[in-house]
Short mmCIF file of C-alpha atoms in Angstrom, two decimals:
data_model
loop_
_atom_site.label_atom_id
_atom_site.label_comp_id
_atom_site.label_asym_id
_atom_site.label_seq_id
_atom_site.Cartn_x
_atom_site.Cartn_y
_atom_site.Cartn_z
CA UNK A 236 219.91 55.88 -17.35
CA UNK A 237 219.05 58.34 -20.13
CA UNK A 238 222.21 60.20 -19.16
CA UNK A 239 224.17 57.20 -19.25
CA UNK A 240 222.91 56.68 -22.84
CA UNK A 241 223.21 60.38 -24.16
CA UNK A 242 226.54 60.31 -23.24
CA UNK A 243 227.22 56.41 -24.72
CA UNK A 244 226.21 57.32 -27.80
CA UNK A 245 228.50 60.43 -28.10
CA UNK A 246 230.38 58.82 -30.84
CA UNK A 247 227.67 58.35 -32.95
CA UNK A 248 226.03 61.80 -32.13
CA UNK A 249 229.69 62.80 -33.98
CA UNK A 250 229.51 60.79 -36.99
CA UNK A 251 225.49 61.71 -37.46
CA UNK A 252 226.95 65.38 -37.32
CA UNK A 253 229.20 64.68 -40.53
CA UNK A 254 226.40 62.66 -42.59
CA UNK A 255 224.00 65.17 -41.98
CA UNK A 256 226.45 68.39 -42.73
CA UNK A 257 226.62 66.68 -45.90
CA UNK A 258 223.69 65.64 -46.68
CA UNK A 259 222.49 69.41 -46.22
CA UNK A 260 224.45 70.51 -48.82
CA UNK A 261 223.18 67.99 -51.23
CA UNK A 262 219.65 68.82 -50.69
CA UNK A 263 220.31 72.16 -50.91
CA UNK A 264 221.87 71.61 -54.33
CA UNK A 265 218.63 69.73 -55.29
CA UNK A 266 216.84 72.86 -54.59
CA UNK A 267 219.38 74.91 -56.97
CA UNK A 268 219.10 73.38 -59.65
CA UNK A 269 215.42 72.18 -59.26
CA UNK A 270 214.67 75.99 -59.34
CA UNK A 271 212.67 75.72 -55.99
CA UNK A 272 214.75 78.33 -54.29
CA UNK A 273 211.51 80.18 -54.04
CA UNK A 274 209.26 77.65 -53.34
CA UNK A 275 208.45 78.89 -49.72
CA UNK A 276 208.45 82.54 -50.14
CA UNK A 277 208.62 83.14 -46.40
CA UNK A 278 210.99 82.38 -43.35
CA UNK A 279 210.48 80.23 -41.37
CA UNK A 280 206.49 80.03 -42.90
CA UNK A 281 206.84 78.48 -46.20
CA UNK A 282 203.67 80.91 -47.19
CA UNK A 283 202.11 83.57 -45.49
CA UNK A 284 200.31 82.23 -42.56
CA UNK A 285 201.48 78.62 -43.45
CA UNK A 286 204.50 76.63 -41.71
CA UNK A 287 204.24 73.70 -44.16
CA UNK A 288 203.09 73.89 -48.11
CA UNK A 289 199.26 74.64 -49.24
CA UNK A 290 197.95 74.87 -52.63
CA UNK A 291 198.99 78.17 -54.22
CA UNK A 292 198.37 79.85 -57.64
CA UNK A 293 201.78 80.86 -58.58
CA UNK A 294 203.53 78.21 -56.60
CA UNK A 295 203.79 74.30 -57.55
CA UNK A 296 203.69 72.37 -54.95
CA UNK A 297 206.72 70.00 -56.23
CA UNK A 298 209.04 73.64 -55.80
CA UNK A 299 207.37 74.20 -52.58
CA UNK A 300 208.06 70.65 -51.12
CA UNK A 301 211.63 70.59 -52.19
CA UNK A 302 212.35 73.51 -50.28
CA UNK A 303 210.58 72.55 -47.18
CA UNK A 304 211.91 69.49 -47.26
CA UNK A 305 215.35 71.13 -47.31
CA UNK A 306 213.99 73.01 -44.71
CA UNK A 307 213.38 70.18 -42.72
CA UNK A 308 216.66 68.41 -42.83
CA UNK A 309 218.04 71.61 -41.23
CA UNK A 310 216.05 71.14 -38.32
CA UNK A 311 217.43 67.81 -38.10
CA UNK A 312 221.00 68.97 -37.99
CA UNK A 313 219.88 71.27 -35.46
CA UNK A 314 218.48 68.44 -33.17
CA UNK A 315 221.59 66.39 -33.99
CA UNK A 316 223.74 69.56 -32.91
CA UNK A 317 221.83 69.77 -29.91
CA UNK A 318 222.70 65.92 -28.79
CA UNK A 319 226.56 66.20 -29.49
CA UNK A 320 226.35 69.21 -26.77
CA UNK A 321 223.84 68.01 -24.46
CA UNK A 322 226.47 64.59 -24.65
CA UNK A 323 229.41 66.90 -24.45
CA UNK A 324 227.82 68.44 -21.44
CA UNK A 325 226.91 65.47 -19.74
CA UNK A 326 229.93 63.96 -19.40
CA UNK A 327 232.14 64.27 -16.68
CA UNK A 328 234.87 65.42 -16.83
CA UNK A 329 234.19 67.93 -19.25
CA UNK A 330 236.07 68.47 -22.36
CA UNK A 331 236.73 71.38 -23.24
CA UNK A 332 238.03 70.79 -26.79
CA UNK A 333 234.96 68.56 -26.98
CA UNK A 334 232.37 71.21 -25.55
CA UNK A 335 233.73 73.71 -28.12
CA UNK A 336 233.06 71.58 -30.95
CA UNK A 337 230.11 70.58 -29.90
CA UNK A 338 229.01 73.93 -29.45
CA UNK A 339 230.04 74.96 -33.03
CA UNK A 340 227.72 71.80 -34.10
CA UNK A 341 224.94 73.63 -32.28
CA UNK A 342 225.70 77.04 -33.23
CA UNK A 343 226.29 76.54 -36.60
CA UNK A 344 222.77 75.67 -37.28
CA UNK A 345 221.08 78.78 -36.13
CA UNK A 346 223.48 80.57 -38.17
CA UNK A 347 222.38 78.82 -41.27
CA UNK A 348 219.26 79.61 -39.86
CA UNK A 349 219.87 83.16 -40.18
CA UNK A 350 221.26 83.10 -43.54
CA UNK A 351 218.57 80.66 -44.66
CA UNK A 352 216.27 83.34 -44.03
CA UNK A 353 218.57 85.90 -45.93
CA UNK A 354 218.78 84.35 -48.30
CA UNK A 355 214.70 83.63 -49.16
CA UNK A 356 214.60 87.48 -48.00
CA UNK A 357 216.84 88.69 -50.47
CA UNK A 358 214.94 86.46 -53.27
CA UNK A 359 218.04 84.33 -53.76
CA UNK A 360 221.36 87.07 -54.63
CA UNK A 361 224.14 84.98 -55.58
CA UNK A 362 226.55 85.97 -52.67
CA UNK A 363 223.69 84.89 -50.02
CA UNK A 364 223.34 81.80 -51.31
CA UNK A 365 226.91 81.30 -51.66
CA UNK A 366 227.54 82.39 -47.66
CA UNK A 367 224.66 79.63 -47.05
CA UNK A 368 226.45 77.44 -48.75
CA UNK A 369 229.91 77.67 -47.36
CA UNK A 370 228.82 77.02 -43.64
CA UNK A 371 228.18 73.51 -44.61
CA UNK A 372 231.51 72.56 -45.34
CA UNK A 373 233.19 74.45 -41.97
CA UNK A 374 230.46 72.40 -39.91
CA UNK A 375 231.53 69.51 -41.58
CA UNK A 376 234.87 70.30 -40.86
CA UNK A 377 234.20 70.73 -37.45
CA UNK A 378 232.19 67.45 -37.02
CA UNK A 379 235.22 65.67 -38.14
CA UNK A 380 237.24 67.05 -35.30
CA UNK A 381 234.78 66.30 -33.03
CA UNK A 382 234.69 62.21 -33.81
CA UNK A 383 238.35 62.85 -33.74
CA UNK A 384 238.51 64.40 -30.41
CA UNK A 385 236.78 61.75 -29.08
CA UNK A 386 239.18 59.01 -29.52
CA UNK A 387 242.17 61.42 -28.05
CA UNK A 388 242.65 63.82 -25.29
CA UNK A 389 242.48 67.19 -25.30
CA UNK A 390 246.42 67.47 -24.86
CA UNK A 391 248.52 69.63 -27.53
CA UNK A 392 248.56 67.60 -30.62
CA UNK A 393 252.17 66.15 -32.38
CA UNK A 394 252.60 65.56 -35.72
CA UNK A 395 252.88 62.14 -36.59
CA UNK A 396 254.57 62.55 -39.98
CA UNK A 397 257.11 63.80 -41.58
CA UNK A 398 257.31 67.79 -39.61
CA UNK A 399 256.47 69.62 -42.85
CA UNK A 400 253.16 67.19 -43.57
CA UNK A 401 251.55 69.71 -41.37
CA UNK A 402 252.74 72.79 -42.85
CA UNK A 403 251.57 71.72 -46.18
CA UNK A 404 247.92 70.37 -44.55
CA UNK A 405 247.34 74.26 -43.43
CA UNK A 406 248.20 75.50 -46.95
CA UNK A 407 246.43 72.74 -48.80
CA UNK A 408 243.64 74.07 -46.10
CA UNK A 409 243.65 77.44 -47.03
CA UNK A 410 243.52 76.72 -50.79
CA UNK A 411 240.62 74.98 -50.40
CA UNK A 412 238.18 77.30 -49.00
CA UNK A 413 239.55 79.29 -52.32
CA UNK A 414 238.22 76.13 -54.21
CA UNK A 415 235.21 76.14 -52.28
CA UNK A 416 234.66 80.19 -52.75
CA UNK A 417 235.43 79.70 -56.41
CA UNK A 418 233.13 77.11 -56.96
CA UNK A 419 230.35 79.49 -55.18
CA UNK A 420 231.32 82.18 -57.40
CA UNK A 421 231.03 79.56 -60.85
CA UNK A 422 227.88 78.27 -59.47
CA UNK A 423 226.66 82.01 -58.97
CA UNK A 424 227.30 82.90 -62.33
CA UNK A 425 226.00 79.43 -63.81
CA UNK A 426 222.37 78.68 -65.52
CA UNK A 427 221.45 76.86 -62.05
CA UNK A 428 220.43 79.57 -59.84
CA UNK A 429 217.49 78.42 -57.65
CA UNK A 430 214.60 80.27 -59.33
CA UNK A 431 214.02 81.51 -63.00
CA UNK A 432 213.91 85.53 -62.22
CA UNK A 433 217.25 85.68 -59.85
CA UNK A 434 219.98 88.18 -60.88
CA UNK A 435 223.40 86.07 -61.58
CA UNK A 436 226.34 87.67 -60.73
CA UNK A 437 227.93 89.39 -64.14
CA UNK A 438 231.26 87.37 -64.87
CA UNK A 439 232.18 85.31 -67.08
CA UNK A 440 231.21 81.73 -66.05
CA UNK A 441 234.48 80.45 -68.31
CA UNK A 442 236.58 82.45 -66.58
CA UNK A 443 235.33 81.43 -62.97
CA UNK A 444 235.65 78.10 -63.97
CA UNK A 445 239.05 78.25 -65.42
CA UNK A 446 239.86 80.34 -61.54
CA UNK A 447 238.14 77.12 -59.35
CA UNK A 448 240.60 74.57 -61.53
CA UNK A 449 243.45 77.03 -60.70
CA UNK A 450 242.14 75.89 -57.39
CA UNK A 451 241.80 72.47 -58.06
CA UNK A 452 245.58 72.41 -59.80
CA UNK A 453 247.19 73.49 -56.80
CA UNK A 454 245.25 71.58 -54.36
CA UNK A 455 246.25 68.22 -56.17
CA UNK A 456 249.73 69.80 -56.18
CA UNK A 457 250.04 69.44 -52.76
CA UNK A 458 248.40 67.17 -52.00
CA UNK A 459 250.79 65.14 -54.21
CA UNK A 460 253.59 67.00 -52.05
CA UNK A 461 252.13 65.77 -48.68
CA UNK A 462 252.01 62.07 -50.51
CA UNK A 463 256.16 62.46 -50.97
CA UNK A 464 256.75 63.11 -47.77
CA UNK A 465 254.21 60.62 -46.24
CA UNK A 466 256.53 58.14 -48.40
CA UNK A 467 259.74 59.29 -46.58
CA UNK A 468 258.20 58.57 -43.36
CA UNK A 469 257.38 58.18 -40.66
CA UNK A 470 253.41 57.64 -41.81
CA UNK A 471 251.10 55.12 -40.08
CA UNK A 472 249.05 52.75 -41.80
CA UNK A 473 245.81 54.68 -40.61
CA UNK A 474 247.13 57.99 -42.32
CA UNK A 475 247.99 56.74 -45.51
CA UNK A 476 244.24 55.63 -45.95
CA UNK A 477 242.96 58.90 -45.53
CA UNK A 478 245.73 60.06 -47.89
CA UNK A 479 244.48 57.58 -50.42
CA UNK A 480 240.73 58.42 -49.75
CA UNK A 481 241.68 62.27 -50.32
CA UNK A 482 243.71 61.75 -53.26
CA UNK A 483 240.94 59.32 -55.21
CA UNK A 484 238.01 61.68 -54.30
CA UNK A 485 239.99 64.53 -55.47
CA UNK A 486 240.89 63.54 -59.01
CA UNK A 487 237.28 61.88 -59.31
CA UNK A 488 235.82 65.43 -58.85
CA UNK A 489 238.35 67.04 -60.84
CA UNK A 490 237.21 64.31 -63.63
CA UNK A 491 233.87 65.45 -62.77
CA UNK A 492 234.08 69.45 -62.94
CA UNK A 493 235.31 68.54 -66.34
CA UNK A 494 232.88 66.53 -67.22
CA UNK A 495 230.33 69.10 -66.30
CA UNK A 496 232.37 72.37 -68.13
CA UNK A 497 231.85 70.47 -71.24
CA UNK A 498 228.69 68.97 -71.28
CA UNK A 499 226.71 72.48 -70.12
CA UNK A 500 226.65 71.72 -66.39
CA UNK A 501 223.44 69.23 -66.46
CA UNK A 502 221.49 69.49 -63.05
CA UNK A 503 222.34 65.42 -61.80
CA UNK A 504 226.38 66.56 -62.01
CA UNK A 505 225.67 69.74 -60.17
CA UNK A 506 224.68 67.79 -57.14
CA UNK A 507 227.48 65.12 -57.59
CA UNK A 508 229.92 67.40 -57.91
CA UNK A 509 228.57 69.14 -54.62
CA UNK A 510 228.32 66.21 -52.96
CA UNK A 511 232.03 65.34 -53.98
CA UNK A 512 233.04 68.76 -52.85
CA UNK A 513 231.65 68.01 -49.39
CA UNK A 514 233.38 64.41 -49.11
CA UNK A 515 236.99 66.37 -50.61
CA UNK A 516 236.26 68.78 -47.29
CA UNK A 517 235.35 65.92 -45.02
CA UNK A 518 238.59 63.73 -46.41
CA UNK A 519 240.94 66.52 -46.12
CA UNK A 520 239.68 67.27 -42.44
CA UNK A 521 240.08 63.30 -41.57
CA UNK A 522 243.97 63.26 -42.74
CA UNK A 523 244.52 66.70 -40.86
CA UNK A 524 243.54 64.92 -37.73
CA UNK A 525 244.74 61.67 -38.22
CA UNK A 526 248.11 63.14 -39.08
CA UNK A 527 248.16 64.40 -35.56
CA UNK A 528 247.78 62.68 -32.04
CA UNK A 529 247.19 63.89 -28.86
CA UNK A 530 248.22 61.30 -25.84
CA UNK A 531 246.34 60.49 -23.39
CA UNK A 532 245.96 62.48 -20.16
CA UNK A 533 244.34 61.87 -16.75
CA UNK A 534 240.99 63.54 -17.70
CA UNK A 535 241.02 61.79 -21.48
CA UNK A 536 241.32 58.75 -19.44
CA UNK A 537 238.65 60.13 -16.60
CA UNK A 538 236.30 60.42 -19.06
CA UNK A 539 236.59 57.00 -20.58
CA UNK A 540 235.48 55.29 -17.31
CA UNK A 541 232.52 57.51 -17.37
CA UNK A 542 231.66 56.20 -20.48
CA UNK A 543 232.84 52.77 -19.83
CA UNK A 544 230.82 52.34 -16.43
CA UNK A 545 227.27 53.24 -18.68
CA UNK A 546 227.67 50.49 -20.94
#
């Protein structure tokens, strides 16, 4: 019976997967610009000898608990992880498009593990922290596929758009992990840097900002592209919302970013504007695979009677 339910609830394990991806970076960002970077001086102890926060001299306990609670979130992505495999795995037949994504759920936590600890290690250098960073948005990515890949086989996908929408999805794609970078790199050099006595890295913030809206300029760009040729068809109804979804979310965090370069980046837009980088990452990864379809095949359809016969 618990089988039957692990492997019921697959769908949700998925969309868990992308709330808490998300949700990671967000608290992290609360501990950026909170200045609690440092609040647990140790990894995984918070203190020396101590897995959760004590009373400490140099420490305040409001810095400590912000980054333990960050801490604690990543264990729940980890235990999240671990359901979408142990569901993947379950399931008969197995998927192997499924497993793999599953599997980079998993994985991907211990690997922000390992940087998490870097990171704390290293007493916060810009470039860790922007590694640490940048795995939340791949995992995120990868979640998405995964609630996609349930709903479809594990066939070779078809476009289901105009034959160039795809071409310009990979470029738009590639651009934005140069956003994302970027926007590391402005953050890095920024007057938010996780603790009060971390070295920022020595550019010009102005001109890193002026780079991620180069960024932003050409991601709009085509994304306005892959609009035109939505409009000349063929486009279902499904793909034009996540075009629309995309589109608003981008140009409200453009608004934002410059909202924030002329106001002096105040801490509450700092997460936002994290926060709307991660849904930008999780919209753009919803049209890429909704602008694709894979048709059903014997196993696809194997594996919904599995399903179907534990409800």
């Amino acid at each position: 019976m618990l089988k039957q339910r692990i492997v019921q609830w697959q769908y949700g394990f998925a969309i868990a997967a992308v709330i808490a991806n998300v949700a990671i970076a967000i608290t992290g960002s609360i501990v950026r610009v909170t200045g609690s970077g440092l609040g647990c001086t140790e990894w995984p102890n918070c203190l020396p000898g101590s897995m959760v926060p004590v009373e400490h001299p140099e420490l305040a306990m409001f810095h400590q608990w912000i980054e333990f609670g960050n801490r604690m979130l990543s264990g729940v992505v980890g235990i999240i992880g671990g359901f979408c495999f142990l569901a993947a795995w379950l399931s008969r037949p197995h998927r192997r498009r499924v497993l793999w994504l599953s599997a980079a759920m998993l994985g991907g936590v211990f690997v922000q593990a390992v940087l998490g600890g870097i990171t704390v290690r290293t007493g916060l250098l810009w470039w860790t922290v922007a590694v640490h960073m940048v795995v939340s948005p791949v995992l995120a990515w990868f979640a998405v596929m995964l609630v996609r890949s349930l709903r479809e086989s594990d066939a070779p996908a078809r476009p289901q758009t105009h034959p160039w929408v795809p071409r310009l999805l990979v470029a738009q794609t590639v651009v934005l992990v140069g956003l994302l970078i970027a926007g590391t790199m402005v953050t890095g050099a920024g007057p938010h840097a996780g603790d009060k006595d971390v070295a920022r890295l020595g550019l010009p913030v102005s001109t890193l900002a002026h780079v991620h809206a180069a960024f932003m300029y050409t991601f709009l760009a085509l994304l306005l592209a892959v609009g035109y040729l939505l409009w000349r068809g063929p486009s279902a109804r499904d793909i034009w919302q996540r075009y629309f979804l995309l589109l608003a979310v981008v140009l409200a965090q453009g608004t934002l970013g410059f909202v924030q370069y002329f106001t002096g980046v105040p801490s509450i837009l700092v997460v936002l504007h994290v926060f709307g980088a991660m849904l930008v990452t999780v919209a753009t990864a919803a049209l890429w695979a909704w602008s694709r379809a894979r048709p059903a095949t014997v196993e696809a359809t194997e594996h919904e009677h599995f399903v179907g016969a534990s409800l």
